[in-house]
Tab-separated table of C-alpha atoms and ligand atoms in Angstrom:
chain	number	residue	atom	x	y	z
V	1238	UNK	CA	-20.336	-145.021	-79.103
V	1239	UNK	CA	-19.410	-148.294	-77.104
V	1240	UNK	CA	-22.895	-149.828	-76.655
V	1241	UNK	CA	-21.453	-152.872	-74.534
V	1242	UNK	CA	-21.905	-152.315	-70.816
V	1243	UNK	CA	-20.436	-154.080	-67.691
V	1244	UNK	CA	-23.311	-154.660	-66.425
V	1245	UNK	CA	-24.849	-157.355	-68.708
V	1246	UNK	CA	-21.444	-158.917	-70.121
V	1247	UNK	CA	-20.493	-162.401	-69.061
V	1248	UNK	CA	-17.148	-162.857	-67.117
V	1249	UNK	CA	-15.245	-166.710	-66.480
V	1250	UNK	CA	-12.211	-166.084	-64.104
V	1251	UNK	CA	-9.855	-169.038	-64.593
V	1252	UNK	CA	-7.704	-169.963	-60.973
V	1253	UNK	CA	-4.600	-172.230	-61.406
V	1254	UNK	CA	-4.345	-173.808	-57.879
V	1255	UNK	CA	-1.020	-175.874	-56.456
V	1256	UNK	CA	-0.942	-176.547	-53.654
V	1257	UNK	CA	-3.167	-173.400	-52.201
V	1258	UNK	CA	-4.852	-175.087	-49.590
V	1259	UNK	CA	-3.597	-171.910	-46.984
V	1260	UNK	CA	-4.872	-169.791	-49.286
V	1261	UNK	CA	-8.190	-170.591	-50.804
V	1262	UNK	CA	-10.670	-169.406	-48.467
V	1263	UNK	CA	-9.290	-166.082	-48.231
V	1264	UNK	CA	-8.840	-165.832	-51.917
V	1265	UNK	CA	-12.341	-167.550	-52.295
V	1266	UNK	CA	-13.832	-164.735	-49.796
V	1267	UNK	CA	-12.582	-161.361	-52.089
V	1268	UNK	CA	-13.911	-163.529	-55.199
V	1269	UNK	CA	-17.383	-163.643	-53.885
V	1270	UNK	CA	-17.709	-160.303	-52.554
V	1271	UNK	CA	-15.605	-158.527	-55.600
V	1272	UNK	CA	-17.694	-160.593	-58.294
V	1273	UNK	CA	-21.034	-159.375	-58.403
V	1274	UNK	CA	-20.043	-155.833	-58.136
V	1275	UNK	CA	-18.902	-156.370	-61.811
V	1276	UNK	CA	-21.605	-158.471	-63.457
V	1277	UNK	CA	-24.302	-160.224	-62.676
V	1278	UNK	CA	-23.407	-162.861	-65.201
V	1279	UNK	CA	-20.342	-164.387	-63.486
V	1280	UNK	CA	-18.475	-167.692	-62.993
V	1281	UNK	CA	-15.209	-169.307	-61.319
V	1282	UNK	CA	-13.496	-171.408	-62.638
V	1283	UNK	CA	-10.478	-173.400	-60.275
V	1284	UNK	CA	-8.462	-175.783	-62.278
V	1285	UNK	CA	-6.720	-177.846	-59.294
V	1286	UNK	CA	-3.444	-178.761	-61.147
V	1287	UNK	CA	-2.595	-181.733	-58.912
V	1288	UNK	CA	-2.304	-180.651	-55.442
V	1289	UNK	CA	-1.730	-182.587	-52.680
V	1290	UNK	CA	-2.181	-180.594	-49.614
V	1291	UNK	CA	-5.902	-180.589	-49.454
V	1292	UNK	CA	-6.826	-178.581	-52.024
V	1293	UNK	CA	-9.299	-181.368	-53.946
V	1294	UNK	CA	-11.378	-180.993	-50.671
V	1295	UNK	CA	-11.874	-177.536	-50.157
V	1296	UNK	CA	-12.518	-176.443	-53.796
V	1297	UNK	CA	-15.594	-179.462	-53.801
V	1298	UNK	CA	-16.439	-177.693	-50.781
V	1299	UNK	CA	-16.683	-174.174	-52.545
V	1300	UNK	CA	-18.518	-176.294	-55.461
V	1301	UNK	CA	-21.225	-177.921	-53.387
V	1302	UNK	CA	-21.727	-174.560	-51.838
V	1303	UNK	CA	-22.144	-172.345	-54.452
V	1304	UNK	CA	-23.649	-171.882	-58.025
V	1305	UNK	CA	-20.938	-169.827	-59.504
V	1306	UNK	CA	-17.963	-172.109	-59.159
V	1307	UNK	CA	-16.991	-175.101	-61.305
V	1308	UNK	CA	-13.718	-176.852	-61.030
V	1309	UNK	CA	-11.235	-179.086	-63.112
V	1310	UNK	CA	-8.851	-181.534	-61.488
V	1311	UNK	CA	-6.308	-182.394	-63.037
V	1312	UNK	CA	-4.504	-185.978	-63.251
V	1313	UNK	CA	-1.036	-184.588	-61.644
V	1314	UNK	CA	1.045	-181.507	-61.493
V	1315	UNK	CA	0.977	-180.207	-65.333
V	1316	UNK	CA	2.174	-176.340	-64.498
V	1317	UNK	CA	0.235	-173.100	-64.412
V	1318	UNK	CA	-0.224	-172.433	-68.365
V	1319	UNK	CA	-1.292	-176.009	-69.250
V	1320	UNK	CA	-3.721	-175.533	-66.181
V	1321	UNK	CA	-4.801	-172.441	-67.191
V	1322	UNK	CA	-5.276	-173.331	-70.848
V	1323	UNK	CA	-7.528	-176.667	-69.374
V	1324	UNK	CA	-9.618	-173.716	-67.684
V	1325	UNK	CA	-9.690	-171.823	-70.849
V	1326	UNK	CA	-11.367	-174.991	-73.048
V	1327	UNK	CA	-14.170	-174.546	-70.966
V	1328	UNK	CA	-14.950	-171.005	-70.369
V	1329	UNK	CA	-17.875	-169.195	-71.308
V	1330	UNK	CA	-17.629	-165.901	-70.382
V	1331	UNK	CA	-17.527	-162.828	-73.245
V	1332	UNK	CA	-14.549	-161.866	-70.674
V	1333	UNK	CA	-11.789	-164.473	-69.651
V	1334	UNK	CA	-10.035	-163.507	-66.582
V	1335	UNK	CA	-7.093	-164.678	-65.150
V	1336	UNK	CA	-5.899	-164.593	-61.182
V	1337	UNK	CA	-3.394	-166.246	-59.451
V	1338	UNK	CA	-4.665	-168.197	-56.298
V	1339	UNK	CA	-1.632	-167.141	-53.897
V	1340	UNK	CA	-3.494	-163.935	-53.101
V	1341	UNK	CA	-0.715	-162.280	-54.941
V	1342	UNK	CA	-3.360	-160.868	-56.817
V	1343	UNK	CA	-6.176	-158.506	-55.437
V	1344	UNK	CA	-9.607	-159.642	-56.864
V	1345	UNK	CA	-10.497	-156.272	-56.456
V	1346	UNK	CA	-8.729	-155.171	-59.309
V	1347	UNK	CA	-10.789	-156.998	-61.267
V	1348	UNK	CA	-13.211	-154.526	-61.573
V	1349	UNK	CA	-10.827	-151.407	-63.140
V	1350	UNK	CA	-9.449	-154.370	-65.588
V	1351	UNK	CA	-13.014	-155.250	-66.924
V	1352	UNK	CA	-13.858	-151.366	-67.305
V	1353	UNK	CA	-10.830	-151.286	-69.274
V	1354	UNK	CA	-11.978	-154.038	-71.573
V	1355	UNK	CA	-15.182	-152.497	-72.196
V	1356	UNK	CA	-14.161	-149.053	-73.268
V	1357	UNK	CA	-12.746	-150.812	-76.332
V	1358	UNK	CA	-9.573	-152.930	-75.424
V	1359	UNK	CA	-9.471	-156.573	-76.415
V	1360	UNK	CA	-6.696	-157.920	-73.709
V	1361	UNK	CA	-5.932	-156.006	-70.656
V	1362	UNK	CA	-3.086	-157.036	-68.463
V	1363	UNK	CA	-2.509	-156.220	-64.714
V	1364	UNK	CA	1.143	-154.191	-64.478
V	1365	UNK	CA	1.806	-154.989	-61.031
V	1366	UNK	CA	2.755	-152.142	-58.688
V	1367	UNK	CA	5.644	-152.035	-55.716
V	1368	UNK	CA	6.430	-156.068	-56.492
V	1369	UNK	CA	6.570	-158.143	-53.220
V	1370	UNK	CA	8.593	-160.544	-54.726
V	1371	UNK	CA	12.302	-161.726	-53.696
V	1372	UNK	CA	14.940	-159.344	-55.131
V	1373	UNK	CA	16.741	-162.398	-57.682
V	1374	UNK	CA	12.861	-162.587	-59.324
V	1375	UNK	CA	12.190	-158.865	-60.028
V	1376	UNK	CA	15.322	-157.937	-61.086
V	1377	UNK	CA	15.629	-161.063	-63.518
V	1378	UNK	CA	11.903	-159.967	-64.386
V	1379	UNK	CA	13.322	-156.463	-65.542
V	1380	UNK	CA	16.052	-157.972	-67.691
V	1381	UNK	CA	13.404	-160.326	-69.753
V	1382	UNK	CA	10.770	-157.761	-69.404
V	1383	UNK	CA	13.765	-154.997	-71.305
V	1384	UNK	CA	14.947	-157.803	-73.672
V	1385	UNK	CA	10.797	-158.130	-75.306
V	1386	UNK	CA	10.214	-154.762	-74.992
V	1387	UNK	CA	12.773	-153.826	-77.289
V	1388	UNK	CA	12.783	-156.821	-79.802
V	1389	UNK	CA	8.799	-157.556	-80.191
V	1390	UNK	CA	8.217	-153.572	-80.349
V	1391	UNK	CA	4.962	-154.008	-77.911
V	1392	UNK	CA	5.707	-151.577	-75.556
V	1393	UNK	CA	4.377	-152.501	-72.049
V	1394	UNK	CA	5.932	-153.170	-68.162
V	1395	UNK	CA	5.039	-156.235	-66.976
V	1396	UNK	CA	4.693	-158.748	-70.189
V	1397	UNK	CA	4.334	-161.799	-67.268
V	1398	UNK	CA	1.572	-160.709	-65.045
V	1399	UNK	CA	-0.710	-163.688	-64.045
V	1400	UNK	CA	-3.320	-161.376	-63.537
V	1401	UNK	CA	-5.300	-160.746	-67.008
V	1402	UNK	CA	-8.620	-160.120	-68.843
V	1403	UNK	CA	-9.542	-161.516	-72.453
V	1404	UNK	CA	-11.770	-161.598	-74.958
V	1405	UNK	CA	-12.680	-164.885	-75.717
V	1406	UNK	CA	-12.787	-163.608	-79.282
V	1407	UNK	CA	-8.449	-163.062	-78.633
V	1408	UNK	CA	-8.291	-166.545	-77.275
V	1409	UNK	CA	-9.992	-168.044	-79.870
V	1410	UNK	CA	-8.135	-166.652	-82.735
V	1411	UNK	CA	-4.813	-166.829	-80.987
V	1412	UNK	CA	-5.390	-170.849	-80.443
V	1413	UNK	CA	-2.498	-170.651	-78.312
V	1414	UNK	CA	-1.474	-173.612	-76.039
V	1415	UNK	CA	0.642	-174.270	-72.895
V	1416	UNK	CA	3.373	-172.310	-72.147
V	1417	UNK	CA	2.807	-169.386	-74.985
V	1418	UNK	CA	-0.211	-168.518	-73.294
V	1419	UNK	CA	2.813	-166.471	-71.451
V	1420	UNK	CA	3.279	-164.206	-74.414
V	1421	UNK	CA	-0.402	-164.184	-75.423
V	1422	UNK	CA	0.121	-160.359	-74.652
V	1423	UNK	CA	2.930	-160.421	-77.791
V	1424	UNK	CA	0.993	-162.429	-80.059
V	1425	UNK	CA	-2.027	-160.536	-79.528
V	1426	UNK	CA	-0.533	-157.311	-80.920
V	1427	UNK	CA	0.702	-158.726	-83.547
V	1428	UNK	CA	-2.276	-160.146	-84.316
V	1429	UNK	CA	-3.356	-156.410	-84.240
V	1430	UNK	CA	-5.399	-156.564	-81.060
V	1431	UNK	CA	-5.927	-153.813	-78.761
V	1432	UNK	CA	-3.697	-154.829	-75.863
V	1433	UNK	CA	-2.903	-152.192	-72.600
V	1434	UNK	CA	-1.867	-152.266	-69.100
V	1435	UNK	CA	-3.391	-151.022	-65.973
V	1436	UNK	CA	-1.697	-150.638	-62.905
V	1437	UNK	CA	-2.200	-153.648	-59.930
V	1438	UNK	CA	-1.742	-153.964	-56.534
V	1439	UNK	CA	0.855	-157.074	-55.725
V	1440	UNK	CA	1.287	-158.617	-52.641
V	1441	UNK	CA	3.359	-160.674	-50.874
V	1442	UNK	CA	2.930	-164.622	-50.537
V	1443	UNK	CA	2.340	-165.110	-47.294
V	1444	UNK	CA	1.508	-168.914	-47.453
V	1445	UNK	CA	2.541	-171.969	-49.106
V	1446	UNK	CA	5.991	-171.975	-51.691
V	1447	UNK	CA	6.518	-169.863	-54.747
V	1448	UNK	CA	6.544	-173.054	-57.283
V	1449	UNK	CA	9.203	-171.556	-59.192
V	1450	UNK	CA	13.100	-171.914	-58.119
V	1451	UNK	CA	15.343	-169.187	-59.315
V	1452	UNK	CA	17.033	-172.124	-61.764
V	1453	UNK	CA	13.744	-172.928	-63.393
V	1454	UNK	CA	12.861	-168.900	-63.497
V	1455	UNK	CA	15.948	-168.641	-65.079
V	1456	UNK	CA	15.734	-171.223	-67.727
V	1457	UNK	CA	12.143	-170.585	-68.555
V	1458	UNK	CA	13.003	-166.696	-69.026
V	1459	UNK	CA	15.554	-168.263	-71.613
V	1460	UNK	CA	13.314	-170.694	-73.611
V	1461	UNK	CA	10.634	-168.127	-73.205
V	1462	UNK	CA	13.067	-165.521	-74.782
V	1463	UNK	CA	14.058	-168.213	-77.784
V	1464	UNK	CA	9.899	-168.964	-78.299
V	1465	UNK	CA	8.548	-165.314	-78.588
V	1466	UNK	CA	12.009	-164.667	-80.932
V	1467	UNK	CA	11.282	-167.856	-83.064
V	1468	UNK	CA	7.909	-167.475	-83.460
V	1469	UNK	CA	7.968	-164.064	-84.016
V	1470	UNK	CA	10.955	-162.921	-85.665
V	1471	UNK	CA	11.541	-166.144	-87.283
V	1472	UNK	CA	8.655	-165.858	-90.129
V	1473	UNK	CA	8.357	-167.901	-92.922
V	1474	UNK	CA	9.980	-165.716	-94.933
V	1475	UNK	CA	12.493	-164.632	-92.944
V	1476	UNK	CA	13.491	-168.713	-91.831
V	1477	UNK	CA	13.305	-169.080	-95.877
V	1478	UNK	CA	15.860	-166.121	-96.379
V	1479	UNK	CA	18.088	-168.001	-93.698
V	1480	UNK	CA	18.025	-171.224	-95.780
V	1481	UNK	CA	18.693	-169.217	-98.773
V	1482	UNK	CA	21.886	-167.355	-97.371
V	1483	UNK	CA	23.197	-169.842	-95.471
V	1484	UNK	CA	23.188	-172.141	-98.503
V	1485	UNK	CA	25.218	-169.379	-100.460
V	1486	UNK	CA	27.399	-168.579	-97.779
V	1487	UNK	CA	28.879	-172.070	-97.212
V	1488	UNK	CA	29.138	-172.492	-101.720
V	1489	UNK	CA	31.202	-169.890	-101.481
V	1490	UNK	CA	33.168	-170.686	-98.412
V	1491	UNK	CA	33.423	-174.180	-100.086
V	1492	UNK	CA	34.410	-172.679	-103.103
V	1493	UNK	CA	37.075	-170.097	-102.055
V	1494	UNK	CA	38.752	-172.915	-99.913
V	1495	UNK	CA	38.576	-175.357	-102.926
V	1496	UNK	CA	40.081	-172.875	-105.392
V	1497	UNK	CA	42.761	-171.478	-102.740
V	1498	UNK	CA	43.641	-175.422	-102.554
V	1499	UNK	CA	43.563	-175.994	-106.343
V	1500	UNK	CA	45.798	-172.640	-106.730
V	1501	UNK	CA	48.478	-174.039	-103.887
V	1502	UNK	CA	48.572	-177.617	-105.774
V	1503	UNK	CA	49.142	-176.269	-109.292
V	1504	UNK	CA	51.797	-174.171	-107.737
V	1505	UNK	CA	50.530	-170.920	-108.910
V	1506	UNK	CA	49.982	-169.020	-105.466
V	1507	UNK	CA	52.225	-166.537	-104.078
V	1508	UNK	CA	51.239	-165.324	-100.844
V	1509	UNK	CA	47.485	-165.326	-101.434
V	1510	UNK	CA	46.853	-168.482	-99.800
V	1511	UNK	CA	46.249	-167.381	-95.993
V	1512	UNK	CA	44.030	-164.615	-96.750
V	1513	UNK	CA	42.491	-167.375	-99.023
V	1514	UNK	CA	41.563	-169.775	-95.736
V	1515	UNK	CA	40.516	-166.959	-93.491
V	1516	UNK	CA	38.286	-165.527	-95.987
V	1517	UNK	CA	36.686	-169.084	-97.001
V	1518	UNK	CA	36.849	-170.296	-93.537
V	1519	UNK	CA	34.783	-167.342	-92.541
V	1520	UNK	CA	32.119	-167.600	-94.902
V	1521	UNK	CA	31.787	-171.134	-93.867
V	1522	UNK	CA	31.589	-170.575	-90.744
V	1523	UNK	CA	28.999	-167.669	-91.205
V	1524	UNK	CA	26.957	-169.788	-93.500
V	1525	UNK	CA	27.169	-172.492	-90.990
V	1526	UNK	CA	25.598	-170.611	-88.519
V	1527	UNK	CA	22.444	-169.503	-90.577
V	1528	UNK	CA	21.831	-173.125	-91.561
V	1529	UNK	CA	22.234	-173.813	-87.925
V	1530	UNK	CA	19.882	-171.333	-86.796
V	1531	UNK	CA	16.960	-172.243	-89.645
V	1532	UNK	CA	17.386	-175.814	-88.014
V	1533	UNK	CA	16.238	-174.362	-84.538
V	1534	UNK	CA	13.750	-172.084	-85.576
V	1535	UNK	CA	12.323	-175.019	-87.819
V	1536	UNK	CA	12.431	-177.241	-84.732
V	1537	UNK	CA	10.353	-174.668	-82.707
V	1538	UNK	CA	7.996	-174.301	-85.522
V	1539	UNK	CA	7.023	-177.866	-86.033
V	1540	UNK	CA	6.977	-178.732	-82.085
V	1541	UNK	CA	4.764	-175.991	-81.706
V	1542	UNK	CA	3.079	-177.145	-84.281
V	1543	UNK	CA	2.269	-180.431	-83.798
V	1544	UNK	CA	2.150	-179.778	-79.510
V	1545	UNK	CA	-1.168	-179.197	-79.534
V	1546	UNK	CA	-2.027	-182.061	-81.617
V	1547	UNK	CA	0.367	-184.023	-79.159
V	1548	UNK	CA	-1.601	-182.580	-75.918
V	1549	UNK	CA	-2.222	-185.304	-73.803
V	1550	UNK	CA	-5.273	-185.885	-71.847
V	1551	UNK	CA	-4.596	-184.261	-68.359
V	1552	UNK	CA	-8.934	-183.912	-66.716
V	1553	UNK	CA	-9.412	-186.283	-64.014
V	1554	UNK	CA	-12.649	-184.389	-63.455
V	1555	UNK	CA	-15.081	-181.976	-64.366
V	1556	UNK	CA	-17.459	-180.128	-61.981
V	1557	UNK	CA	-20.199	-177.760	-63.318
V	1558	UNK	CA	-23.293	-176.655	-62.304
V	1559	UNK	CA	-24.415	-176.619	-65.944
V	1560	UNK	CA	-27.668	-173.709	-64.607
V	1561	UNK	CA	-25.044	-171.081	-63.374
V	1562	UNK	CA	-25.709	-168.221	-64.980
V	1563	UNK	CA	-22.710	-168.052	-67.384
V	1564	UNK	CA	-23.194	-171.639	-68.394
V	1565	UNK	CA	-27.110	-171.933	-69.197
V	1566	UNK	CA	-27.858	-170.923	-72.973
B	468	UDP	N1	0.543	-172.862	-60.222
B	468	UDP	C1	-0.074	-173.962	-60.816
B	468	UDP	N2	0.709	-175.009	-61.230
B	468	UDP	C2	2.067	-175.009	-61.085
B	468	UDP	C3	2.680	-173.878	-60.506
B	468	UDP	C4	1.892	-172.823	-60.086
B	468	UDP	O1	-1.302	-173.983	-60.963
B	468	UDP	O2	2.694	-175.995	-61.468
B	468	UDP	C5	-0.295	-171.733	-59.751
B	468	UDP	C6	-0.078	-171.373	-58.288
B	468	UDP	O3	-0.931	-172.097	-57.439
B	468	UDP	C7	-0.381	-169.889	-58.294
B	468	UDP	C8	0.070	-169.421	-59.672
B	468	UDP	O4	0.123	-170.593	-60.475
B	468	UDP	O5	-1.767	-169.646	-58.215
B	468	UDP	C9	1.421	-168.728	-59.626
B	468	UDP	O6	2.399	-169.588	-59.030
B	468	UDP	P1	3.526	-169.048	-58.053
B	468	UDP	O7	2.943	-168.121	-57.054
B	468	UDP	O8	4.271	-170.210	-57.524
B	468	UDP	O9	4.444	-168.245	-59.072
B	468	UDP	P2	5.199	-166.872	-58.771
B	468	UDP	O10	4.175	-165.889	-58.250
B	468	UDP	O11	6.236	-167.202	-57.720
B	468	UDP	O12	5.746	-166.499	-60.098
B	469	MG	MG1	2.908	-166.131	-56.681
């Protein structure tokens, strides 16, 4: 029997804001009245990823005002997932929530998300329902969304939803940084955690910009595609194998074309020698291409490697109100 119980669990929700400032107090509103319905033991947690429209102002204003919120400001615009990973560092919460601050999201589903959690799931993700979203974004949503579905072999919707719940036990062990904090859903399963959807409402942005042009969408589906292949598919074993292959490929290639040449000089080929350079060609060429394609997986591998090592210093501030009751030990 599940002896863990809403009621006395600890929940952080982590808000990337941009350039909100139309949006905050409504947002800020749902939190407070949504919150306590869930757990007593509850904080919020607004990393301000260098806005300039305000937004420093009125999240100090929700932090002088109230107990449960503490906020990060960040030096300048670093993106949502470094912002949300800056949140992340200082969360205490048994359950790490994420929400957009556009009031895409409905706080209110919250609540179903954490029940979800507590019947035994260790990352649920909100599968947004009836997207509001321009008709470009959702349908180059469904193409990414088909493409991981069918190579990583997790079987979900909505792999991009900003709307989330963790256990800071899955963050911890996935020690994931910036932008694959995206496919945290991926690496959790194979990591063999318990990972499910449940369905969310989604609404339309009815303030401020969408931060996200339909270029950049389209390039960071791309490079998100390459890093969840690379870093999944691409093993150690498996970029090893490459290596291996490729380096036998292109001896053979090499040697084909060498002995087809050696043939033609001495004079002792009749006919053979075009088969001879399409057959070593293509080898070549194969090999080529799996020497080509260790190189990129090994690049991905040691910049995500060494990127969190490389992570610079982006707090300009820190606000806590170290007695909330989330924070005191
Ligand atoms: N966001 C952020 N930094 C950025 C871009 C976005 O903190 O550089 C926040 C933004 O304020 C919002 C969330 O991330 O709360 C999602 O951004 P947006 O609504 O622009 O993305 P979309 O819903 O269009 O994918
Ligand atoms: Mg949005």
């Amino acid at each position: 029997m599940n002896k863990e119980n809403t009621k006395t669990i600890s929940l952080s929700v982590v808000v990337p804001v941009y350039n909100e400032a139309e949006n905050l107090p409504e947002l800020f509103l749902k939190l407070e009245e949504v919150l306590p319905g869930i757990t007593p033991y509850y904080d919020v947690i607004f990393v301000n990823d260098g806005s300039s429209d305000g937004c420093e102002e009125i999240l100090n204003g929700f932090f002088s005002d109230n107990d449960f919120v503490s906020i990060i400001h960040l030096y300048k615009n670093f993106g949502k997932t470094p912002a949300l990973e800056q949140g992340f560092e200082i969360a205490r919460g048994d359950i790490i929530a994420t929400l957009d601050s556009d009031l895409q999201n409905d706080p209110a589903d919250l609540g179903p998300m954490v029940d979800k959690l507590v019947e035994g799931y260790d990352l649920v993700s909100g599968m947004r329902q009836g997207r509001q979203d321009p008709r470009g974004k959702i349908l180059t949503s469904r193409l990414f969304n088909g493409i991981i579905r069918k190579t990583t072999g997790l079987r979900l919707m909505d792999y991009f939803s900003g709307m989330r719940c963790y256990r800071k036990k899955v963050l911890k062990a996935l020690n994931l940084y910036g932008d694959l904090y995206r496919f945290a859903l991926v690496f959790a399963h194979y990591d063999g955690f318990k990972v499910v959807e449940v369905p969310i409402s989604h609404n339309p942005r009815r303030h401020g910009d969408s931060k996200y042009s339909k270029y950049t969408r389209l390039k960071r589906g791309l490079s998100d595609l390459l890093i969840v292949l690379f870093t999944i598919k691409f093993n150690f074993r498996r970029n090893y194998l490459l290596g291996v292959w490729g380096l036998i490929l292109t001896g053979i290639g090499i040697t084909v074309l060498f002995l087809n040449y050696m043939i033609r000089i001495i004079g002792a080929g009749t006919g053979g020698g075009v088969v001879g350079i399409i057959v070593g060609g293509l080898l070549l060429f194969v090999g080529a291409q799996f020497l080509l394609i260790k190189k990129i997986a090994d690049n991905f591998v040691f910049h995500h490697q060494t990127g969190k090592n490389k992570r610079k210093k982006y707090i300009k501030e820190i606000l806590i109100h170290p007695d909330n009751k989330v924070w005191e030990e």
